[in-house]
């Protein structure tokens, strides 16, 4: 019998470190992102069929643990797992033992007793997903931790841009608004730069973290700068993260007058994105949100296939050969 050690190096499956978790965009390199976006595209094709369920993750268990409000992220993770035939459990902090004061460590240990394959977690504290990795054998996916990271949002945004504009490399994206409190902004800056786009952050000085240029993006306090971008990415004013009493902006009305994204501030054909939930009439004018150049609904649709790709990737990649074809229901 042939000795495996005798196989020449170039015939072995590509050596690729297995990614155990998805905690930050910093966990990914460009090849990882390309592979995830290509997998998402295969799933999008598979979902065009009448029967939308794929057997790929049959018998796997995915826990969604949400300590913060969520509509899009939690629903798309749940549907993504179901479309792939996994068993899912969704736990929200309200109505669970978290309300009785159970610590994150104890909740993680409790849920791990069911041997889940993946724990998806959203938590108001930075580093909570990292902490969960210490108490579980499951793969952990960060669905948003404080103002730190939201990697699957950035991936679905990349996917949306690639599908709509045909590329990411070489594009110019302006990210506008409350960067200071936004995990979406942090993940998106990293992800867009990784994929070769250039990024300009636009907003009032009080809402742009000092020194953020070190990431490789530009900063301007001039709203007219959005006119130069291919894509204008509008951020929500994160009122819940602004400490009471601190005045980041004189008033929301003032903010809207100075920084609101209105049709007058855009060129025809510029694409507009927003992660949701939107404060219509605050950071984004309703005419912009509903215009033909708005990709906002498209982003929600991308969320499903990109999260399917993330779950699939974590559960099927390893140091051995990788199935490239998405298996369909017989
Ligand atoms: C974002 C979030 O929760 O970080 N929303 C989302 O996941 N779609 C952005 C936000 O809340 O503004």
Short mmCIF file of C-alpha atoms and ligand atoms in Angstrom, two decimals:
data_model
loop_
_atom_site.label_atom_id
_atom_site.label_comp_id
_atom_site.label_asym_id
_atom_site.label_seq_id
_atom_site.Cartn_x
_atom_site.Cartn_y
_atom_site.Cartn_z
CA UNK A 1 0.00 0.00 0.00
CA UNK A 2 1.29 3.45 -0.84
CA UNK A 3 2.78 5.30 2.04
CA UNK A 4 0.99 8.62 2.55
CA UNK A 5 4.32 10.18 3.45
CA UNK A 6 5.53 9.36 -0.04
CA UNK A 7 2.93 11.67 -1.69
CA UNK A 8 4.79 14.61 -3.22
CA UNK A 9 3.96 17.90 -1.55
CA UNK A 10 2.29 19.42 -4.61
CA UNK A 11 -0.26 16.57 -4.78
CA UNK A 12 -1.39 16.92 -1.20
CA UNK A 13 -4.53 18.90 -0.40
CA UNK A 14 -3.63 22.57 0.00
CA UNK A 15 -2.30 23.22 3.46
CA UNK A 16 -4.64 25.75 4.93
CA UNK A 17 -5.04 26.45 8.59
CA UNK A 18 -8.52 25.44 9.72
CA UNK A 19 -10.32 28.51 11.01
CA UNK A 20 -11.92 27.49 14.26
CA UNK A 21 -13.90 30.66 14.82
CA UNK A 22 -15.03 33.84 13.12
CA UNK A 23 -14.51 36.55 15.71
CA UNK A 24 -13.11 39.39 13.61
CA UNK A 25 -12.39 40.26 10.01
CA UNK A 26 -8.76 40.10 11.17
CA UNK A 27 -9.20 36.28 11.32
CA UNK A 28 -9.53 36.18 7.52
CA UNK A 29 -7.16 36.67 4.61
CA UNK A 30 -8.11 37.58 1.08
CA UNK A 31 -8.36 33.94 -0.03
CA UNK A 32 -10.73 33.18 2.84
CA UNK A 33 -12.99 36.06 1.80
CA UNK A 34 -12.91 35.05 -1.87
CA UNK A 35 -13.83 31.49 -0.95
CA UNK A 36 -16.66 32.60 1.36
CA UNK A 37 -18.12 34.92 -1.28
CA UNK A 38 -17.91 32.19 -3.94
CA UNK A 39 -19.65 29.74 -1.59
CA UNK A 40 -22.36 32.32 -0.89
CA UNK A 41 -22.87 32.68 -4.63
CA UNK A 42 -23.33 28.90 -5.00
CA UNK A 43 -25.91 28.97 -2.23
CA UNK A 44 -27.72 31.87 -3.89
CA UNK A 45 -28.05 29.70 -7.03
CA UNK A 46 -29.24 26.72 -5.00
CA UNK A 47 -31.89 28.88 -3.34
CA UNK A 48 -33.38 29.79 -6.71
CA UNK A 49 -34.78 26.25 -6.84
CA UNK A 50 -38.25 25.49 -5.63
CA UNK A 51 -37.00 23.27 -2.81
CA UNK A 52 -34.71 25.49 -0.83
CA UNK A 53 -33.39 23.08 1.76
CA UNK A 54 -29.94 21.55 1.34
CA UNK A 55 -28.84 18.50 3.34
CA UNK A 56 -25.31 19.84 3.90
CA UNK A 57 -25.37 20.31 7.68
CA UNK A 58 -27.90 17.62 8.58
CA UNK A 59 -27.31 16.40 12.13
CA UNK A 60 -25.34 19.49 13.13
CA UNK A 61 -26.50 21.79 15.92
CA UNK A 62 -26.27 25.57 15.82
CA UNK A 63 -27.02 27.74 18.84
CA UNK A 64 -27.87 31.42 18.39
CA UNK A 65 -27.25 33.32 21.59
CA UNK A 66 -28.40 36.94 21.43
CA UNK A 67 -27.83 39.32 24.34
CA UNK A 68 -28.81 42.37 22.29
CA UNK A 69 -31.71 43.33 20.06
CA UNK A 70 -31.51 41.98 16.52
CA UNK A 71 -33.87 41.48 13.62
CA UNK A 72 -31.74 40.88 10.53
CA UNK A 73 -28.74 39.12 12.03
CA UNK A 74 -30.61 36.68 14.26
CA UNK A 75 -33.28 35.83 11.68
CA UNK A 76 -30.75 35.27 8.92
CA UNK A 77 -28.50 33.04 11.04
CA UNK A 78 -31.52 30.98 12.02
CA UNK A 79 -32.81 30.66 8.48
CA UNK A 80 -29.29 29.98 7.17
CA UNK A 81 -28.91 27.06 9.57
CA UNK A 82 -32.37 25.73 8.65
CA UNK A 83 -31.73 26.01 4.91
CA UNK A 84 -28.68 23.81 5.50
CA UNK A 85 -30.77 21.27 7.49
CA UNK A 86 -29.01 21.91 10.82
CA UNK A 87 -30.89 21.84 14.12
CA UNK A 88 -31.08 25.29 15.64
CA UNK A 89 -31.73 26.73 19.07
CA UNK A 90 -32.21 30.45 19.47
CA UNK A 91 -31.75 31.92 22.93
CA UNK A 92 -32.39 35.56 23.70
CA UNK A 93 -31.22 37.15 26.93
CA UNK A 94 -34.75 38.25 27.77
CA UNK A 95 -36.77 35.26 28.91
CA UNK A 96 -33.65 33.14 29.60
CA UNK A 97 -31.64 32.59 32.79
CA UNK A 98 -29.47 35.54 31.75
CA UNK A 99 -32.29 37.64 33.22
CA UNK A 100 -31.75 35.81 36.51
CA UNK A 101 -28.12 36.87 36.51
CA UNK A 102 -26.48 33.81 34.96
CA UNK A 103 -22.96 34.68 33.81
CA UNK A 104 -21.85 34.34 30.22
CA UNK A 105 -19.43 31.61 31.32
CA UNK A 106 -22.21 29.54 32.94
CA UNK A 107 -24.54 30.07 29.99
CA UNK A 108 -21.78 28.94 27.62
CA UNK A 109 -21.05 25.86 29.75
CA UNK A 110 -24.77 25.02 29.97
CA UNK A 111 -25.32 25.25 26.23
CA UNK A 112 -22.11 23.35 25.53
CA UNK A 113 -23.54 20.40 27.40
CA UNK A 114 -25.70 19.80 24.28
CA UNK A 115 -22.51 19.53 22.15
CA UNK A 116 -23.41 22.25 19.64
CA UNK A 117 -21.25 22.52 16.54
CA UNK A 118 -21.52 26.30 16.30
CA UNK A 119 -22.41 29.03 18.80
CA UNK A 120 -23.37 32.34 17.21
CA UNK A 121 -23.23 35.11 19.78
CA UNK A 122 -24.17 38.80 19.95
CA UNK A 123 -23.24 40.60 23.15
CA UNK A 124 -22.90 44.23 24.25
CA UNK A 125 -19.41 43.63 25.64
CA UNK A 126 -16.28 43.64 23.53
CA UNK A 127 -14.56 40.25 23.66
CA UNK A 128 -17.61 38.22 24.77
CA UNK A 129 -17.36 35.82 21.77
CA UNK A 130 -13.67 35.29 22.55
CA UNK A 131 -14.58 34.43 26.13
CA UNK A 132 -17.12 31.84 24.96
CA UNK A 133 -14.40 30.05 22.96
CA UNK A 134 -12.78 29.16 26.32
CA UNK A 135 -15.82 27.24 27.55
CA UNK A 136 -16.95 25.34 24.48
CA UNK A 137 -15.64 23.00 21.81
CA UNK A 138 -18.04 24.59 19.32
CA UNK A 139 -16.98 26.98 16.57
CA UNK A 140 -17.89 30.48 17.71
CA UNK A 141 -19.19 33.17 15.37
CA UNK A 142 -19.28 36.80 16.47
CA UNK A 143 -22.63 38.34 15.51
CA UNK A 144 -21.60 41.69 17.02
CA UNK A 145 -19.69 42.47 20.24
CA UNK A 146 -20.14 46.00 21.57
CA UNK A 147 -18.59 48.53 19.24
CA UNK A 148 -15.80 46.13 18.31
CA UNK A 149 -16.57 43.77 15.39
CA UNK A 150 -19.43 42.42 13.28
CA UNK A 151 -17.60 40.27 10.73
CA UNK A 152 -20.58 38.63 9.03
CA UNK A 153 -22.11 42.05 8.36
CA UNK A 154 -18.91 43.12 6.61
CA UNK A 155 -18.88 39.89 4.58
CA UNK A 156 -22.47 40.36 3.44
CA UNK A 157 -21.65 43.94 2.51
CA UNK A 158 -18.68 42.78 0.43
CA UNK A 159 -20.90 40.19 -1.24
CA UNK A 160 -23.55 42.82 -2.01
CA UNK A 161 -20.97 45.18 -3.52
CA UNK A 162 -19.40 42.42 -5.60
CA UNK A 163 -22.77 41.24 -6.92
CA UNK A 164 -23.99 44.76 -7.72
CA UNK A 165 -20.82 46.42 -8.97
CA UNK A 166 -18.95 43.36 -10.25
CA UNK A 167 -15.85 44.01 -8.12
CA UNK A 168 -14.55 45.38 -4.84
CA UNK A 169 -10.93 45.98 -5.77
CA UNK A 170 -10.36 49.61 -6.79
CA UNK A 171 -13.73 50.91 -5.59
CA UNK A 172 -14.04 53.93 -3.33
CA UNK A 173 -16.42 53.58 -0.39
CA UNK A 174 -17.43 56.47 1.89
CA UNK A 175 -18.65 55.38 5.32
CA UNK A 176 -20.74 58.16 6.84
CA UNK A 177 -21.87 58.97 10.36
CA UNK A 178 -21.42 57.49 13.81
CA UNK A 179 -18.16 55.60 13.29
CA UNK A 180 -17.23 55.94 16.96
CA UNK A 181 -19.90 53.53 18.22
CA UNK A 182 -20.06 51.29 15.18
CA UNK A 183 -18.78 47.71 15.05
CA UNK A 184 -20.06 47.62 11.46
CA UNK A 185 -17.70 50.46 10.53
CA UNK A 186 -14.68 48.75 12.10
CA UNK A 187 -15.33 45.43 10.38
CA UNK A 188 -16.14 47.11 7.07
CA UNK A 189 -13.03 49.29 7.01
CA UNK A 190 -10.85 46.21 7.55
CA UNK A 191 -12.78 44.07 5.08
CA UNK A 192 -12.91 46.68 2.30
CA UNK A 193 -9.19 47.47 2.62
CA UNK A 194 -8.36 43.75 2.63
CA UNK A 195 -10.20 43.37 -0.68
CA UNK A 196 -8.49 46.35 -2.32
CA UNK A 197 -11.11 49.10 -1.97
CA UNK A 198 -10.27 52.54 -0.62
CA UNK A 199 -12.28 53.89 2.29
CA UNK A 200 -13.06 57.42 3.46
CA UNK A 201 -14.74 57.96 6.81
CA UNK A 202 -17.02 60.99 6.87
CA UNK A 203 -18.71 62.52 9.90
CA UNK A 204 -18.46 65.05 12.70
CA UNK A 205 -15.11 65.00 14.56
CA UNK A 206 -16.91 63.93 17.76
CA UNK A 207 -18.05 60.68 16.08
CA UNK A 208 -14.82 59.68 14.30
CA UNK A 209 -12.30 57.95 16.58
CA UNK A 210 -8.98 59.76 16.70
CA UNK A 211 -6.15 57.92 14.98
CA UNK A 212 -8.41 55.59 12.98
CA UNK A 213 -6.45 56.53 9.83
CA UNK A 214 -3.85 54.07 11.12
CA UNK A 215 -6.08 51.32 9.70
CA UNK A 216 -5.31 52.64 6.22
CA UNK A 217 -8.44 54.69 5.54
CA UNK A 218 -8.90 58.43 5.08
CA UNK A 219 -10.93 60.74 7.30
CA UNK A 220 -12.78 63.90 6.36
CA UNK A 221 -15.25 66.08 8.23
CA UNK A 222 -16.66 67.45 4.97
CA UNK A 223 -19.97 65.80 3.99
CA UNK A 224 -19.53 66.90 0.38
CA UNK A 225 -16.73 64.32 0.16
CA UNK A 226 -19.35 61.57 -0.27
CA UNK A 227 -19.90 62.81 -3.82
CA UNK A 228 -16.56 61.26 -4.87
CA UNK A 229 -17.41 57.72 -3.71
CA UNK A 230 -18.75 54.77 -5.72
CA UNK A 231 -20.64 53.53 -2.67
CA UNK A 232 -21.99 55.61 0.21
CA UNK A 233 -22.37 53.45 3.34
CA UNK A 234 -24.59 55.16 5.91
CA UNK A 235 -24.29 54.26 9.60
CA UNK A 236 -27.06 54.40 12.16
CA UNK A 237 -26.81 56.98 14.92
CA UNK A 238 -26.18 54.54 17.80
CA UNK A 239 -28.17 56.39 20.42
CA UNK A 240 -28.07 53.42 22.82
CA UNK A 241 -24.27 53.48 22.91
CA UNK A 242 -23.95 57.20 23.59
CA UNK A 243 -23.52 57.70 27.32
CA UNK A 244 -26.37 59.73 28.75
CA UNK A 245 -25.53 63.38 29.12
CA UNK A 246 -22.63 63.36 26.65
CA UNK A 247 -23.25 65.58 23.66
CA UNK A 248 -21.72 63.98 20.59
CA UNK A 249 -23.90 66.18 18.39
CA UNK A 250 -25.80 69.33 19.38
CA UNK A 251 -29.11 67.64 18.45
CA UNK A 252 -30.36 64.99 16.06
CA UNK A 253 -31.96 67.71 13.97
CA UNK A 254 -28.63 69.49 13.69
CA UNK A 255 -26.95 66.20 12.80
CA UNK A 256 -29.44 65.59 10.01
CA UNK A 257 -28.98 69.09 8.62
CA UNK A 258 -25.19 68.73 8.53
CA UNK A 259 -24.58 65.03 7.95
CA UNK A 260 -27.81 63.44 6.76
CA UNK A 261 -27.52 61.62 3.43
CA UNK A 262 -30.02 63.33 1.13
CA UNK A 263 -30.61 63.10 -2.64
CA UNK A 264 -29.04 66.56 -2.98
CA UNK A 265 -25.76 65.29 -1.54
CA UNK A 266 -25.53 62.32 -3.92
CA UNK A 267 -24.68 61.95 -7.58
CA UNK A 268 -27.06 59.89 -9.73
CA UNK A 269 -25.88 56.28 -9.86
CA UNK A 270 -24.03 56.30 -6.56
CA UNK A 271 -24.97 53.16 -4.62
CA UNK A 272 -26.20 53.57 -1.05
CA UNK A 273 -25.96 51.01 1.74
CA UNK A 274 -27.06 50.86 5.39
CA UNK A 275 -26.76 47.88 7.77
CA UNK A 276 -30.16 48.56 9.34
CA UNK A 277 -32.04 49.33 11.42
CA UNK A 278 -32.42 52.75 9.78
CA UNK A 279 -33.44 55.96 11.47
CA UNK A 280 -35.25 57.35 8.43
CA UNK A 281 -35.10 61.11 8.40
CA UNK A 282 -32.06 61.16 10.73
CA UNK A 283 -28.94 59.70 9.08
CA UNK A 284 -30.69 58.82 5.82
CA UNK A 285 -33.43 60.57 3.88
CA UNK A 286 -36.35 58.26 3.04
CA UNK A 287 -36.00 59.18 -0.66
CA UNK A 288 -32.43 57.84 -0.58
CA UNK A 289 -33.39 54.69 1.33
CA UNK A 290 -36.10 53.88 -1.22
CA UNK A 291 -34.26 54.97 -4.37
CA UNK A 292 -33.25 52.65 -7.22
CA UNK A 293 -29.63 53.05 -6.15
CA UNK A 294 -30.32 51.80 -2.63
CA UNK A 295 -28.83 48.34 -1.94
CA UNK A 296 -30.36 48.10 1.52
CA UNK A 297 -32.87 45.35 0.79
CA UNK A 298 -30.22 43.58 -1.23
CA UNK A 299 -27.95 43.57 1.85
CA UNK A 300 -30.62 41.73 3.82
CA UNK A 301 -30.92 39.09 1.11
CA UNK A 302 -27.13 38.73 1.00
CA UNK A 303 -27.15 38.15 4.75
CA UNK A 304 -28.83 34.79 4.34
CA UNK A 305 -26.46 33.27 1.76
CA UNK A 306 -23.34 34.75 3.36
CA UNK A 307 -24.27 33.31 6.76
CA UNK A 308 -24.96 29.95 5.10
CA UNK A 309 -21.46 30.18 3.62
CA UNK A 310 -19.90 31.02 7.00
CA UNK A 311 -21.60 28.08 8.76
CA UNK A 312 -20.72 25.73 5.90
CA UNK A 313 -17.13 26.90 5.80
CA UNK A 314 -16.54 26.50 9.53
CA UNK A 315 -18.09 23.04 9.56
CA UNK A 316 -16.62 21.57 6.41
CA UNK A 317 -13.11 22.99 6.23
CA UNK A 318 -10.24 21.29 7.88
CA UNK A 319 -6.70 20.33 7.12
CA UNK A 320 -8.06 17.84 4.56
CA UNK A 321 -9.53 18.29 1.08
CA UNK A 322 -12.40 20.72 0.76
CA UNK A 323 -15.60 19.93 -1.15
CA UNK A 324 -15.99 22.67 -3.72
CA UNK A 325 -19.42 21.70 -5.02
CA UNK A 326 -22.42 22.61 -2.91
CA UNK A 327 -24.41 19.41 -2.48
CA UNK A 328 -28.07 19.65 -3.42
CA UNK A 329 -31.09 17.73 -2.21
CA UNK A 330 -31.48 14.57 -4.26
C1 LIG B 1 -25.94 46.61 13.13
C2 LIG B 1 -25.51 46.13 14.48
O1 LIG B 1 -26.30 45.63 15.28
O2 LIG B 1 -24.33 46.25 14.74
N1 LIG B 1 -27.12 46.07 12.65
C3 LIG B 1 -27.10 44.86 12.07
O3 LIG B 1 -26.49 43.92 12.53
N2 LIG B 1 -27.77 44.75 10.92
C4 LIG B 1 -25.87 48.07 12.99
C5 LIG B 1 -26.67 48.92 13.92
O4 LIG B 1 -27.25 48.47 14.90
O5 LIG B 1 -26.66 50.11 13.66
#
